[in-house]
PDB file of C-alpha atoms in Angstrom:
ATOM      1  CA  MET A   1      26.740  82.628 -26.901  1.00  0.00           C
ATOM      2  CA  PRO A   2      24.067  80.019 -27.659  1.00  0.00           C
ATOM      3  CA  PRO A   3      25.007  76.347 -27.353  1.00  0.00           C
ATOM      4  CA  ARG A   4      26.053  74.160 -30.270  1.00  0.00           C
ATOM      5  CA  PHE A   5      23.184  72.848 -32.429  1.00  0.00           C
ATOM      6  CA  THR A   6      20.930  75.765 -31.474  1.00  0.00           C
ATOM      7  CA  LYS A   7      17.733  75.763 -33.520  1.00  0.00           C
ATOM      8  CA  LEU A   8      15.938  78.578 -31.692  1.00  0.00           C
ATOM      9  CA  HIS A   9      17.450  81.395 -29.656  1.00  0.00           C
ATOM     10  CA  LEU A  10      15.229  83.940 -27.920  1.00  0.00           C
ATOM     11  CA  ARG A  11      16.374  87.051 -26.077  1.00  0.00           C
ATOM     12  CA  PHE A  12      13.910  88.516 -23.590  1.00  0.00           C
ATOM     13  CA  ALA A  13      13.449  92.194 -22.721  1.00  0.00           C
ATOM     14  CA  GLY A  14      14.573  91.546 -19.122  1.00  0.00           C
ATOM     15  CA  GLY A  15      17.927  90.191 -20.316  1.00  0.00           C
ATOM     16  CA  GLY A  16      17.138  86.484 -20.084  1.00  0.00           C
ATOM     17  CA  GLU A  17      17.666  84.066 -22.943  1.00  0.00           C
ATOM     18  CA  LEU A  18      16.227  80.760 -24.051  1.00  0.00           C
ATOM     19  CA  ALA A  19      17.988  78.446 -26.484  1.00  0.00           C
ATOM     20  CA  LEU A  20      16.728  75.187 -27.975  1.00  0.00           C
ATOM     21  CA  ALA A  21      19.687  72.986 -28.898  1.00  0.00           C
ATOM     22  CA  ASP A  22      18.850  69.880 -30.907  1.00  0.00           C
ATOM     23  CA  GLY A  23      21.862  67.978 -32.219  1.00  0.00           C
ATOM     24  CA  ARG A  24      19.817  64.915 -33.155  1.00  0.00           C
ATOM     25  CA  ARG A  25      17.148  67.016 -34.919  1.00  0.00           C
ATOM     26  CA  LEU A  26      14.283  65.309 -33.114  1.00  0.00           C
ATOM     27  CA  GLY A  27      12.746  68.404 -31.527  1.00  0.00           C
ATOM     28  CA  ARG A  28       9.793  70.373 -32.823  1.00  0.00           C
ATOM     29  CA  ILE A  29       8.570  73.871 -32.067  1.00  0.00           C
ATOM     30  CA  ARG A  30       4.897  74.763 -32.105  1.00  0.00           C
ATOM     31  CA  LEU A  31       3.415  78.126 -31.276  1.00  0.00           C
ATOM     32  CA  ARG A  32      -0.013  77.922 -29.683  1.00  0.00           C
ATOM     33  CA  GLN A  33      -2.477  80.323 -28.072  1.00  0.00           C
ATOM     34  CA  ASP A  34      -3.338  78.028 -25.134  1.00  0.00           C
ATOM     35  CA  PRO A  35      -1.003  74.986 -25.178  1.00  0.00           C
ATOM     36  CA  PRO A  36      -2.646  72.927 -22.388  1.00  0.00           C
ATOM     37  CA  THR A  37      -5.951  72.880 -24.281  1.00  0.00           C
ATOM     38  CA  GLU A  38      -4.569  72.294 -27.788  1.00  0.00           C
ATOM     39  CA  PRO A  39      -2.934  69.244 -29.406  1.00  0.00           C
ATOM     40  CA  PRO A  40      -0.360  67.886 -28.999  1.00  0.00           C
ATOM     41  CA  ILE A  41      -0.071  69.037 -25.367  1.00  0.00           C
ATOM     42  CA  SER A  42      -3.739  68.329 -24.612  1.00  0.00           C
ATOM     43  CA  ALA A  43      -3.189  64.692 -25.684  1.00  0.00           C
ATOM     44  CA  LEU A  44      -0.477  64.101 -23.078  1.00  0.00           C
ATOM     45  CA  GLY A  45      -1.125  62.088 -19.944  1.00  0.00           C
ATOM     46  CA  TRP A  46      -0.315  63.173 -16.414  1.00  0.00           C
ATOM     47  CA  ASP A  47       3.060  64.784 -15.784  1.00  0.00           C
ATOM     48  CA  ALA A  48       5.379  62.078 -14.453  1.00  0.00           C
ATOM     49  CA  TRP A  49       7.087  64.470 -12.056  1.00  0.00           C
ATOM     50  CA  ARG A  50       4.481  67.028 -11.073  1.00  0.00           C
ATOM     51  CA  ALA A  51       1.124  65.297 -11.290  1.00  0.00           C
ATOM     52  CA  ILE A  52       1.449  61.582 -10.540  1.00  0.00           C
ATOM     53  CA  PRO A  53      -1.982  60.170  -9.644  1.00  0.00           C
ATOM     54  CA  THR A  54      -2.863  58.958  -6.163  1.00  0.00           C
ATOM     55  CA  PRO A  55      -1.882  55.335  -5.459  1.00  0.00           C
ATOM     56  CA  ALA A  56      -5.469  54.113  -5.907  1.00  0.00           C
ATOM     57  CA  ARG A  57      -5.997  56.040  -9.153  1.00  0.00           C
ATOM     58  CA  PHE A  58      -2.596  54.959 -10.493  1.00  0.00           C
ATOM     59  CA  HIS A  59      -3.404  51.284  -9.883  1.00  0.00           C
ATOM     60  CA  ALA A  60      -6.850  51.720 -11.461  1.00  0.00           C
ATOM     61  CA  MET A  61      -5.259  53.266 -14.556  1.00  0.00           C
ATOM     62  CA  LEU A  62      -2.860  50.318 -14.841  1.00  0.00           C
ATOM     63  CA  ARG A  63      -5.723  47.817 -14.526  1.00  0.00           C
ATOM     64  CA  GLU A  64      -7.303  49.447 -17.600  1.00  0.00           C
ATOM     65  CA  ARG A  65      -4.247  48.627 -19.741  1.00  0.00           C
ATOM     66  CA  ASN A  66      -3.481  45.225 -21.257  1.00  0.00           C
ATOM     67  CA  ALA A  67      -0.189  46.236 -22.882  1.00  0.00           C
ATOM     68  CA  PRO A  68       3.212  45.331 -21.420  1.00  0.00           C
ATOM     69  CA  ILE A  69       4.055  47.686 -18.564  1.00  0.00           C
ATOM     70  CA  LYS A  70       7.125  49.000 -20.410  1.00  0.00           C
ATOM     71  CA  ALA A  71       4.932  50.054 -23.361  1.00  0.00           C
ATOM     72  CA  VAL A  72       2.432  51.691 -20.986  1.00  0.00           C
ATOM     73  CA  LEU A  73       5.169  53.717 -19.299  1.00  0.00           C
ATOM     74  CA  LEU A  74       6.497  54.893 -22.677  1.00  0.00           C
ATOM     75  CA  ASP A  75       3.023  55.898 -23.878  1.00  0.00           C
ATOM     76  CA  GLN A  76       3.012  59.682 -23.512  1.00  0.00           C
ATOM     77  CA  SER A  77      -0.798  59.711 -23.488  1.00  0.00           C
ATOM     78  CA  PHE A  78      -0.590  57.661 -20.266  1.00  0.00           C
ATOM     79  CA  ALA A  79       2.232  59.573 -18.561  1.00  0.00           C
ATOM     80  CA  ALA A  80       4.172  62.453 -20.064  1.00  0.00           C
ATOM     81  CA  GLY A  81       7.903  62.499 -19.487  1.00  0.00           C
ATOM     82  CA  ILE A  82       8.942  58.868 -19.089  1.00  0.00           C
ATOM     83  CA  GLY A  83      11.480  57.910 -21.730  1.00  0.00           C
ATOM     84  CA  ASN A  84      13.215  54.631 -22.513  1.00  0.00           C
ATOM     85  CA  TRP A  85      16.027  54.618 -19.957  1.00  0.00           C
ATOM     86  CA  ILE A  86      13.758  55.993 -17.216  1.00  0.00           C
ATOM     87  CA  ALA A  87      11.206  53.225 -17.853  1.00  0.00           C
ATOM     88  CA  ASP A  88      13.944  50.573 -17.665  1.00  0.00           C
ATOM     89  CA  GLU A  89      15.363  52.066 -14.461  1.00  0.00           C
ATOM     90  CA  VAL A  90      11.956  52.380 -12.817  1.00  0.00           C
ATOM     91  CA  LEU A  91      11.030  48.796 -13.681  1.00  0.00           C
ATOM     92  CA  TYR A  92      14.390  47.472 -12.466  1.00  0.00           C
ATOM     93  CA  GLN A  93      14.132  49.303  -9.165  1.00  0.00           C
ATOM     94  CA  ALA A  94      10.491  48.247  -8.726  1.00  0.00           C
ATOM     95  CA  GLY A  95      11.360  44.614  -9.520  1.00  0.00           C
ATOM     96  CA  ILE A  96       8.808  44.357 -12.341  1.00  0.00           C
ATOM     97  CA  ALA A  97       9.495  42.600 -15.651  1.00  0.00           C
ATOM     98  CA  PRO A  98       8.942  44.875 -18.675  1.00  0.00           C
ATOM     99  CA  LYS A  99       6.720  42.378 -20.518  1.00  0.00           C
ATOM    100  CA  ARG A 100       4.268  42.011 -17.620  1.00  0.00           C
ATOM    101  CA  ARG A 101       0.795  43.113 -18.624  1.00  0.00           C
ATOM    102  CA  ALA A 102      -0.027  46.344 -16.797  1.00  0.00           C
ATOM    103  CA  ARG A 103      -3.411  45.027 -15.683  1.00  0.00           C
ATOM    104  CA  THR A 104      -1.748  42.110 -13.840  1.00  0.00           C
ATOM    105  CA  LEU A 105       0.168  44.296 -11.380  1.00  0.00           C
ATOM    106  CA  SER A 106      -0.911  43.910  -7.765  1.00  0.00           C
ATOM    107  CA  THR A 107      -1.648  46.891  -5.539  1.00  0.00           C
ATOM    108  CA  ALA A 108       1.794  46.486  -3.940  1.00  0.00           C
ATOM    109  CA  GLU A 109       3.554  46.323  -7.321  1.00  0.00           C
ATOM    110  CA  ALA A 110       1.681  49.383  -8.584  1.00  0.00           C
ATOM    111  CA  GLY A 111       2.717  51.169  -5.397  1.00  0.00           C
ATOM    112  CA  ARG A 112       6.382  50.254  -5.901  1.00  0.00           C
ATOM    113  CA  LEU A 113       6.187  51.362  -9.531  1.00  0.00           C
ATOM    114  CA  ARG A 114       4.635  54.704  -8.577  1.00  0.00           C
ATOM    115  CA  THR A 115       7.255  55.274  -5.871  1.00  0.00           C
ATOM    116  CA  ARG A 116      10.099  54.460  -8.248  1.00  0.00           C
ATOM    117  CA  ILE A 117       8.781  56.821 -10.934  1.00  0.00           C
ATOM    118  CA  ARG A 118       9.058  59.619  -8.371  1.00  0.00           C
ATOM    119  CA  SER A 119      12.454  58.548  -7.035  1.00  0.00           C
ATOM    120  CA  VAL A 120      14.144  57.968 -10.407  1.00  0.00           C
ATOM    121  CA  ILE A 121      12.930  61.220 -11.926  1.00  0.00           C
ATOM    122  CA  GLY A 122      13.704  63.027  -8.666  1.00  0.00           C
ATOM    123  CA  GLY A 123      17.205  61.546  -8.606  1.00  0.00           C
ATOM    124  CA  ALA A 124      17.842  62.615 -12.187  1.00  0.00           C
ATOM    125  CA  LEU A 125      16.611  66.131 -11.427  1.00  0.00           C
ATOM    126  CA  ARG A 126      18.744  66.423  -8.279  1.00  0.00           C
ATOM    127  CA  ALA A 127      21.743  65.351 -10.370  1.00  0.00           C
ATOM    128  CA  ARG A 128      20.746  67.992 -12.931  1.00  0.00           C
ATOM    129  CA  SER A 129      20.563  65.176 -15.479  1.00  0.00           C
ATOM    130  CA  ASP A 130      24.328  64.702 -15.204  1.00  0.00           C
ATOM    131  CA  SER A 131      24.556  60.923 -15.548  1.00  0.00           C
ATOM    132  CA  ASP A 132      27.929  60.897 -13.789  1.00  0.00           C
ATOM    133  CA  ARG A 133      26.081  61.996 -10.655  1.00  0.00           C
ATOM    134  CA  PHE A 134      23.398  59.268 -10.809  1.00  0.00           C
ATOM    135  CA  PRO A 135      23.735  56.660  -8.037  1.00  0.00           C
ATOM    136  CA  ARG A 136      26.373  54.067  -8.983  1.00  0.00           C
ATOM    137  CA  TRP A 137      23.995  51.168  -8.373  1.00  0.00           C
ATOM    138  CA  TRP A 138      21.504  52.363 -11.001  1.00  0.00           C
ATOM    139  CA  LEU A 139      20.994  50.055 -13.990  1.00  0.00           C
ATOM    140  CA  PHE A 140      21.583  53.128 -16.165  1.00  0.00           C
ATOM    141  CA  HIS A 141      25.365  52.948 -15.764  1.00  0.00           C
ATOM    142  CA  ARG A 142      25.719  49.316 -16.801  1.00  0.00           C
ATOM    143  CA  ARG A 143      22.902  48.736 -19.276  1.00  0.00           C
ATOM    144  CA  TRP A 144      25.046  48.926 -22.406  1.00  0.00           C
ATOM    145  CA  GLY A 145      28.233  47.196 -21.189  1.00  0.00           C
ATOM    146  CA  HIS A 146      28.000  44.599 -23.965  1.00  0.00           C
ATOM    147  CA  ARG A 147      28.172  47.302 -26.635  1.00  0.00           C
ATOM    148  CA  ARG A 148      31.589  48.466 -25.522  1.00  0.00           C
ATOM    149  CA  GLY A 149      33.280  45.312 -26.742  1.00  0.00           C
ATOM    150  CA  GLY A 150      33.278  43.693 -23.308  1.00  0.00           C
ATOM    151  CA  PRO A 151      31.362  40.737 -21.975  1.00  0.00           C
ATOM    152  CA  SER A 152      27.605  40.911 -21.641  1.00  0.00           C
ATOM    153  CA  ALA A 153      26.350  43.656 -19.377  1.00  0.00           C
ATOM    154  CA  THR A 154      25.914  43.040 -15.660  1.00  0.00           C
ATOM    155  CA  THR A 155      24.678  45.199 -12.803  1.00  0.00           C
ATOM    156  CA  VAL A 156      27.020  46.305 -10.020  1.00  0.00           C
ATOM    157  CA  ARG A 157      25.607  43.323  -8.090  1.00  0.00           C
ATOM    158  CA  GLY A 158      26.719  40.968 -10.883  1.00  0.00           C
ATOM    159  CA  GLU A 159      23.201  40.329 -12.221  1.00  0.00           C
ATOM    160  CA  HIS A 160      23.012  39.575 -15.951  1.00  0.00           C
ATOM    161  CA  ILE A 161      21.295  42.315 -17.972  1.00  0.00           C
ATOM    162  CA  ARG A 162      19.148  41.016 -20.810  1.00  0.00           C
ATOM    163  CA  HIS A 163      18.205  43.059 -23.888  1.00  0.00           C
ATOM    164  CA  GLU A 164      14.917  42.639 -25.748  1.00  0.00           C
ATOM    165  CA  THR A 165      12.519  44.767 -27.725  1.00  0.00           C
ATOM    166  CA  VAL A 166       9.417  45.704 -25.726  1.00  0.00           C
ATOM    167  CA  GLY A 167       6.958  48.355 -26.834  1.00  0.00           C
ATOM    168  CA  GLY A 168       9.061  48.946 -29.940  1.00  0.00           C
ATOM    169  CA  ARG A 169      12.110  49.959 -27.902  1.00  0.00           C
ATOM    170  CA  THR A 170      15.290  48.203 -26.820  1.00  0.00           C
ATOM    171  CA  THR A 171      14.795  47.211 -23.216  1.00  0.00           C
ATOM    172  CA  ALA A 172      17.487  46.430 -20.657  1.00  0.00           C
ATOM    173  CA  TRP A 173      16.252  44.324 -17.758  1.00  0.00           C
ATOM    174  CA  VAL A 174      17.392  41.819 -15.152  1.00  0.00           C
ATOM    175  CA  PRO A 175      15.329  38.602 -15.193  1.00  0.00           C
ATOM    176  CA  THR A 176      16.626  37.477 -11.789  1.00  0.00           C
ATOM    177  CA  ALA A 177      15.475  40.723 -10.149  1.00  0.00           C
ATOM    178  CA  GLN A 178      12.329  41.546 -12.139  1.00  0.00           C
ATOM    179  CA  ARG A 179       9.218  39.402 -12.113  1.00  0.00           C
TER     180      ARG A 179
END
């Protein structure tokens, strides 16, 4: 039985199945002859899990960008696969403020950022994207505390979480921990 909100359900000759469930109706399906060489796939940046650039190349790519680092991380033509909450988590764990201009990051900061991209995505994959299995200390769990009718959101360490719009997206960050 396909999952709820199924938009495409394929049955393969070998008995396998593939279902695309899209409750928010944001997904799109495109059939292509050679996807890696045709838009929109060919316009994507490096794969944030499988093809992260070397530390030197990664830092060089950041130095070419003047936009806020949060906007750079969300730009799928820079890196494919980093969404809003992942960008916030990566920046929190790397100790980098989301409005910092990408080109201003030091070699050490770029290295921390690169490492945290790998560790956050890796952690989410190991948890099979089950947020209940994400580490308790992650910003992810506490980022929207203020929306639940309680006091403003704080991290498990008691740090105040601030919310701003950066790169056109709501951004949760901790000014005392991110510079």
